[in-house]
Amino acid sequence: MILLQQIKPFAQGGNRLCFVHPEDANLCIKVRRPDFTLEDLRRKKGFPKNLRRLSAFDDNLEEYQVIHSLEKVCGDTIYRHIYRCYEFVETDFGPGLVTELIRDADGRVSVSLKQYLWAEGYHSACQQAVGELTHFWLAQAVPSRELLTHNIVVQLDDIGNIVRLVVVDGLGASTLIPFKWLPRMLQKRKIQAKIKRLNDRISDFLDHCAEGREPSRVGMLMHRDETAKEFISGSCQSKR
Ligand SMILES: Nc1ncnc2c1ncn2[C@@H]1O[C@H](COP(=O)(O)OP(=O)(O)OP(=O)(O)O)[C@@H](O)[C@H]1O
Ligand SMILES: [Mg+2]
């Protein structure tokens, strides 16, 4: 049993708490938020989605299944833009999904695209990185929900250049019909529409920033420097 309740998560979303794995600083453990359970999530969904079994709402399970089936079809190339997903472990918050933890070359946990845009703006290298990600999404027909800037992280090299964008949440079907059952043409059309909405969302966000409006805390890391210290001091030894 891995004890997480005594550790501060490095981030939290609407559904999950994210921890640096206490035994390996290159790994992340994601658990369900105890204050927003799967039952709460199902209750919040309207008809007919709320008729589905409880496990259908489990992001961890869906991510694990989608990533592994994508790997079977497309091989290791998917890991350029999707994080690696390992196994489930038992924690004091219930089952946790162990995944790759995306860090910059300086050891700090990579920030979300949302946080990056707020800090650095949408310069041409960042536009190019978004273009590379969306091209990949379409080419590989990745099944996902909306592409949201707080679910994409920006990994930087040692001089602050963007290495790659990595999606860390939102994989799986957005409708009741499994994505892989749809004809390829329809899959592509749906992905193109998602890409357009991502680009629109980025434009809207930049407009808000230009007006001097502070972004919401969603997808903003709180403990970036602390997690870097643990990493750099070598107190956690990498096993992978
Ligand atoms: N493996 C990772 N490496 C680096 N950062 C990560 C990783 N996983 C999550 N994060 C950060 O933690 C935040 C929350 O994680 P995640 O999106 O998985 O939570 P969630 O509750 O599923 O989110 P949502 O509210 O979108 O449902 C992300 O916005 C991202 O900034
Ligand atoms: Mg998220």
Tab-separated table of C-alpha atoms and ligand atoms in Angstrom:
chain	number	residue	atom	x	y	z
A	1	MET	CA	0.000	0.000	0.000
A	2	ILE	CA	1.464	3.360	-1.048
A	3	LEU	CA	0.783	6.156	1.407
A	4	LEU	CA	-0.158	9.391	-0.337
A	5	GLN	CA	-2.301	11.108	2.280
A	6	GLN	CA	0.817	12.397	4.000
A	7	ILE	CA	2.177	13.972	0.765
A	8	LYS	CA	1.087	17.172	-0.975
A	9	PRO	CA	-0.195	16.531	-4.528
A	10	PHE	CA	1.723	18.496	-7.169
A	11	ALA	CA	-1.538	19.198	-8.994
A	12	GLN	CA	-5.220	18.478	-8.918
A	13	GLY	CA	-7.905	18.556	-11.552
A	14	GLY	CA	-11.666	18.408	-11.245
A	15	ASN	CA	-11.497	14.619	-10.875
A	16	ARG	CA	-8.061	13.477	-9.765
A	17	LEU	CA	-5.201	14.265	-7.418
A	18	CYS	CA	-1.717	13.944	-8.928
A	19	PHE	CA	1.253	12.924	-6.793
A	20	VAL	CA	4.935	12.420	-7.472
A	21	HIS	CA	5.437	8.686	-6.835
A	22	PRO	CA	7.119	8.491	-3.408
A	23	GLU	CA	9.543	5.825	-4.673
A	24	ASP	CA	10.302	7.186	-8.136
A	25	ALA	CA	10.450	10.878	-9.005
A	26	ASN	CA	9.918	10.164	-12.709
A	27	LEU	CA	6.485	8.718	-12.085
A	28	CYS	CA	3.130	10.191	-11.214
A	29	ILE	CA	0.290	8.504	-9.321
A	30	LYS	CA	-3.229	9.672	-10.089
A	31	VAL	CA	-6.071	8.898	-7.718
A	32	ARG	CA	-9.726	9.804	-7.630
A	33	ARG	CA	-10.456	12.949	-5.593
A	34	PRO	CA	-12.000	11.766	-2.306
A	35	ASP	CA	-14.289	14.822	-2.281
A	36	PHE	CA	-15.628	14.012	-5.758
A	37	THR	CA	-16.168	10.283	-6.113
A	38	LEU	CA	-17.216	8.280	-9.170
A	39	GLU	CA	-20.736	8.141	-7.684
A	40	ASP	CA	-20.742	11.971	-7.449
A	41	LEU	CA	-19.550	12.233	-11.049
A	42	ARG	CA	-22.232	9.831	-12.316
A	43	ARG	CA	-24.913	11.737	-10.407
A	44	LYS	CA	-23.753	14.977	-12.052
A	45	LYS	CA	-24.130	13.525	-15.569
A	46	GLY	CA	-27.556	13.854	-17.106
A	47	PHE	CA	-29.665	11.191	-18.786
A	48	PRO	CA	-28.751	8.919	-20.616
A	49	LYS	CA	-25.059	9.022	-19.572
A	50	ASN	CA	-25.959	8.439	-15.925
A	51	LEU	CA	-27.306	4.972	-16.845
A	52	ARG	CA	-23.806	3.667	-17.487
A	53	ARG	CA	-21.990	1.421	-15.036
A	54	LEU	CA	-19.755	3.158	-12.502
A	55	SER	CA	-16.482	1.975	-14.082
A	56	ALA	CA	-17.467	3.814	-17.305
A	57	PHE	CA	-16.790	7.076	-15.433
A	58	ASP	CA	-13.335	6.059	-14.256
A	59	ASP	CA	-10.791	8.291	-16.068
A	60	ASN	CA	-7.884	6.185	-14.831
A	61	LEU	CA	-9.332	2.956	-16.213
A	62	GLU	CA	-10.313	4.516	-19.524
A	63	GLU	CA	-6.912	6.152	-19.959
A	64	TYR	CA	-5.133	2.898	-19.216
A	65	GLN	CA	-7.260	0.968	-21.747
A	66	VAL	CA	-7.134	3.589	-24.499
A	67	ILE	CA	-3.375	4.146	-24.245
A	68	HIS	CA	-2.601	0.431	-24.306
A	69	SER	CA	-4.875	-0.270	-27.253
A	70	LEU	CA	-3.364	2.681	-29.158
A	71	GLU	CA	0.091	1.308	-28.445
A	72	LYS	CA	-0.921	-2.061	-29.902
A	73	VAL	CA	-1.991	-0.432	-33.169
A	74	CYS	CA	0.516	2.414	-33.569
A	75	GLY	CA	3.484	1.286	-31.472
A	76	ASP	CA	5.782	3.464	-29.402
A	77	THR	CA	5.302	6.563	-31.588
A	78	ILE	CA	2.178	7.452	-29.604
A	79	TYR	CA	4.368	8.277	-26.605
A	80	ARG	CA	5.744	11.375	-28.244
A	81	HIS	CA	2.442	13.120	-27.508
A	82	ILE	CA	0.649	10.898	-24.994
A	83	TYR	CA	2.078	10.085	-21.612
A	84	ARG	CA	3.088	6.560	-20.725
A	85	CYS	CA	0.721	4.702	-18.509
A	86	TYR	CA	2.019	1.810	-16.422
A	87	GLU	CA	-0.025	-0.057	-13.821
A	88	PHE	CA	-2.533	0.301	-11.024
A	89	VAL	CA	-1.285	0.370	-7.454
A	90	GLU	CA	-3.049	0.303	-4.144
A	91	THR	CA	-2.894	3.591	-2.240
A	92	ASP	CA	-4.538	4.996	0.851
A	93	PHE	CA	-6.750	7.005	-1.550
A	94	GLY	CA	-7.864	3.799	-3.319
A	95	PRO	CA	-6.562	2.513	-6.653
A	96	GLY	CA	-3.960	4.777	-8.247
A	97	LEU	CA	-2.762	4.846	-11.848
A	98	VAL	CA	1.016	5.044	-12.243
A	99	THR	CA	2.057	7.126	-15.249
A	100	GLU	CA	5.073	8.891	-16.664
A	101	LEU	CA	5.639	12.235	-14.961
A	102	ILE	CA	6.485	14.889	-17.529
A	103	ARG	CA	9.399	17.012	-16.333
A	104	ASP	CA	11.488	19.708	-18.005
A	105	ALA	CA	15.233	19.221	-18.411
A	106	ASP	CA	15.809	21.267	-15.224
A	107	GLY	CA	13.782	18.714	-13.234
A	108	ARG	CA	10.687	20.836	-12.709
A	109	VAL	CA	7.302	19.304	-13.494
A	110	SER	CA	6.294	20.648	-16.917
A	111	VAL	CA	3.510	23.222	-16.864
A	112	SER	CA	0.260	22.968	-18.790
A	113	LEU	CA	-0.148	24.691	-22.144
A	114	LYS	CA	-2.560	27.019	-20.376
A	115	GLN	CA	0.072	28.068	-17.823
A	116	TYR	CA	2.716	28.301	-20.553
A	117	LEU	CA	0.557	30.585	-22.717
A	118	TRP	CA	-0.138	32.805	-19.736
A	119	ALA	CA	3.576	33.105	-18.946
A	120	GLU	CA	5.159	33.131	-22.408
A	121	GLY	CA	2.451	33.989	-24.941
A	122	TYR	CA	1.798	32.170	-28.194
A	123	HIS	CA	5.121	32.600	-29.984
A	124	SER	CA	5.904	30.847	-33.261
A	125	ALA	CA	7.706	27.854	-31.686
A	126	CYS	CA	4.673	27.221	-29.498
A	127	GLN	CA	2.344	27.522	-32.493
A	128	GLN	CA	4.531	24.999	-34.277
A	129	ALA	CA	4.354	22.612	-31.294
A	130	VAL	CA	0.542	22.868	-31.218
A	131	GLY	CA	0.517	22.213	-34.976
A	132	GLU	CA	2.677	19.111	-34.490
A	133	LEU	CA	0.387	17.784	-31.749
A	134	THR	CA	-2.829	18.354	-33.698
A	135	HIS	CA	-1.333	16.845	-36.860
A	136	PHE	CA	-0.440	13.746	-34.840
A	137	TRP	CA	-3.951	13.599	-33.310
A	138	LEU	CA	-5.508	13.535	-36.746
A	139	ALA	CA	-2.983	11.174	-38.321
A	140	GLN	CA	-3.333	8.607	-35.525
A	141	ALA	CA	-7.096	9.202	-35.077
A	142	VAL	CA	-6.641	9.369	-31.313
A	143	PRO	CA	-9.942	8.887	-29.454
A	144	SER	CA	-10.305	11.778	-27.058
A	145	ARG	CA	-12.668	14.201	-25.467
A	146	GLU	CA	-12.126	17.925	-26.066
A	147	LEU	CA	-8.477	18.971	-26.367
A	148	LEU	CA	-8.111	21.376	-23.452
A	149	THR	CA	-5.068	23.537	-22.773
A	150	HIS	CA	-4.946	22.437	-19.125
A	151	ASN	CA	-4.715	18.764	-20.166
A	152	ILE	CA	-1.684	19.311	-22.412
A	153	VAL	CA	1.743	19.859	-20.843
A	154	VAL	CA	4.712	21.618	-22.438
A	155	GLN	CA	8.038	19.882	-21.942
A	156	LEU	CA	11.109	22.145	-22.182
A	157	ASP	CA	14.778	21.403	-22.778
A	158	ASP	CA	17.682	22.849	-20.764
A	159	ILE	CA	17.587	26.196	-22.573
A	160	GLY	CA	13.821	26.580	-22.400
A	161	ASN	CA	12.951	25.440	-25.909
A	162	ILE	CA	9.841	23.332	-26.365
A	163	VAL	CA	10.689	19.646	-26.789
A	164	ARG	CA	7.125	18.377	-27.209
A	165	LEU	CA	3.532	18.765	-26.065
A	166	VAL	CA	2.138	15.819	-24.117
A	167	VAL	CA	-1.528	15.058	-23.438
A	168	VAL	CA	-2.059	13.880	-19.845
A	169	ASP	CA	-5.852	13.656	-19.641
A	170	GLY	CA	-9.025	13.422	-21.733
A	171	LEU	CA	-8.371	10.216	-23.667
A	172	GLY	CA	-11.311	8.021	-24.596
A	173	ALA	CA	-14.732	8.465	-26.123
A	174	SER	CA	-16.757	11.628	-25.612
A	175	THR	CA	-20.007	9.940	-26.598
A	176	LEU	CA	-21.807	6.732	-25.694
A	177	ILE	CA	-20.652	5.129	-28.963
A	178	PRO	CA	-17.041	3.886	-28.777
A	179	PHE	CA	-14.896	6.030	-31.087
A	180	LYS	CA	-13.302	3.034	-32.858
A	181	TRP	CA	-16.744	1.872	-34.040
A	182	LEU	CA	-17.217	5.035	-36.103
A	183	PRO	CA	-16.268	5.043	-39.804
A	184	ARG	CA	-12.766	6.451	-40.353
A	185	MET	CA	-14.104	9.483	-42.271
A	186	LEU	CA	-16.372	10.417	-39.382
A	187	GLN	CA	-13.541	9.920	-36.873
A	188	LYS	CA	-11.373	12.326	-38.871
A	189	ARG	CA	-14.158	14.899	-39.147
A	190	LYS	CA	-14.751	14.768	-35.412
A	191	ILE	CA	-11.045	15.208	-34.695
A	192	GLN	CA	-10.797	18.139	-37.118
A	193	ALA	CA	-13.673	19.800	-35.278
A	194	LYS	CA	-11.900	19.227	-31.943
A	195	ILE	CA	-8.715	20.753	-33.312
A	196	LYS	CA	-10.626	23.789	-34.501
A	197	ARG	CA	-12.199	24.178	-31.073
A	198	LEU	CA	-8.759	23.885	-29.443
A	199	ASN	CA	-7.424	26.657	-31.697
A	200	ASP	CA	-10.493	28.805	-30.926
A	201	ARG	CA	-10.009	28.186	-27.209
A	202	ILE	CA	-6.364	29.267	-27.438
A	203	SER	CA	-7.385	32.479	-29.250
A	204	ASP	CA	-10.060	33.243	-26.643
A	205	PHE	CA	-7.605	32.594	-23.825
A	206	LEU	CA	-5.016	34.916	-25.395
A	207	ASP	CA	-7.685	37.609	-25.753
A	208	HIS	CA	-8.488	37.268	-22.052
A	209	CYS	CA	-4.791	37.492	-21.183
A	210	ALA	CA	-4.426	40.604	-23.362
A	211	GLU	CA	-7.290	42.194	-21.426
A	212	GLY	CA	-5.287	41.524	-18.253
A	213	ARG	CA	-7.755	38.953	-16.914
A	214	GLU	CA	-6.166	36.476	-14.499
A	215	PRO	CA	-6.797	32.847	-15.613
A	216	SER	CA	-8.560	30.357	-13.330
A	217	ARG	CA	-6.386	28.051	-11.207
A	218	VAL	CA	-7.410	24.978	-13.244
A	219	GLY	CA	-4.295	23.413	-14.772
A	220	MET	CA	-1.878	25.714	-12.924
A	221	LEU	CA	0.867	23.956	-10.955
A	222	MET	CA	1.342	25.008	-7.359
A	223	HIS	CA	4.463	23.160	-6.256
A	224	ARG	CA	6.764	23.358	-9.218
A	225	ASP	CA	9.912	24.307	-7.367
A	226	GLU	CA	9.407	21.849	-4.502
A	227	THR	CA	9.018	18.876	-6.857
A	228	ALA	CA	12.171	19.971	-8.693
A	229	LYS	CA	14.181	20.020	-5.444
A	230	GLU	CA	13.193	16.429	-4.647
A	231	PHE	CA	14.106	15.402	-8.147
A	232	ILE	CA	17.450	17.157	-8.390
A	233	SER	CA	18.642	16.147	-4.909
A	234	GLY	CA	18.320	12.538	-6.084
A	235	SER	CA	16.375	11.525	-2.992
A	236	CYS	CA	14.085	9.577	-5.308
A	237	GLN	CA	15.890	7.124	-7.565
A	238	SER	CA	14.448	6.411	-10.975
A	239	LYS	CA	13.592	2.776	-11.616
A	240	ARG	CA	12.513	3.119	-15.244
B	1	LIG	N1	1.955	13.011	-15.841
B	1	LIG	C1	1.923	14.313	-15.661
B	1	LIG	N2	3.032	15.065	-15.839
B	1	LIG	C2	2.991	16.403	-15.622
B	1	LIG	N3	1.903	17.074	-15.231
B	1	LIG	C3	0.775	16.391	-15.058
B	1	LIG	C4	0.718	14.980	-15.259
B	1	LIG	N4	-0.525	14.559	-14.999
B	1	LIG	C5	-1.227	15.643	-14.638
B	1	LIG	N5	-0.458	16.745	-14.671
B	1	LIG	C6	-0.898	18.100	-14.292
B	1	LIG	O1	-1.923	17.941	-13.331
B	1	LIG	C7	-3.131	18.590	-13.734
B	1	LIG	C8	-4.335	17.766	-13.297
B	1	LIG	O2	-4.229	16.444	-13.795
B	1	LIG	P1	-5.411	15.731	-14.612
B	1	LIG	O3	-5.751	16.567	-15.782
B	1	LIG	O4	-4.997	14.346	-14.856
B	1	LIG	O5	-6.586	15.791	-13.532
B	1	LIG	P2	-8.157	15.600	-13.803
B	1	LIG	O6	-8.830	15.728	-12.501
B	1	LIG	O7	-8.369	14.340	-14.572
B	1	LIG	O8	-8.482	16.850	-14.730
B	1	LIG	P3	-9.917	17.390	-15.259
B	1	LIG	O9	-10.323	18.473	-14.341
B	1	LIG	O10	-9.498	17.948	-16.613
B	1	LIG	O11	-10.817	16.210	-15.341
B	1	LIG	C9	-2.994	18.754	-15.246
B	1	LIG	O12	-3.695	19.912	-15.657
B	1	LIG	C10	-1.492	18.878	-15.462
B	1	LIG	O13	-1.067	20.228	-15.334
B	2	MG	MG	-7.404	17.393	-16.515
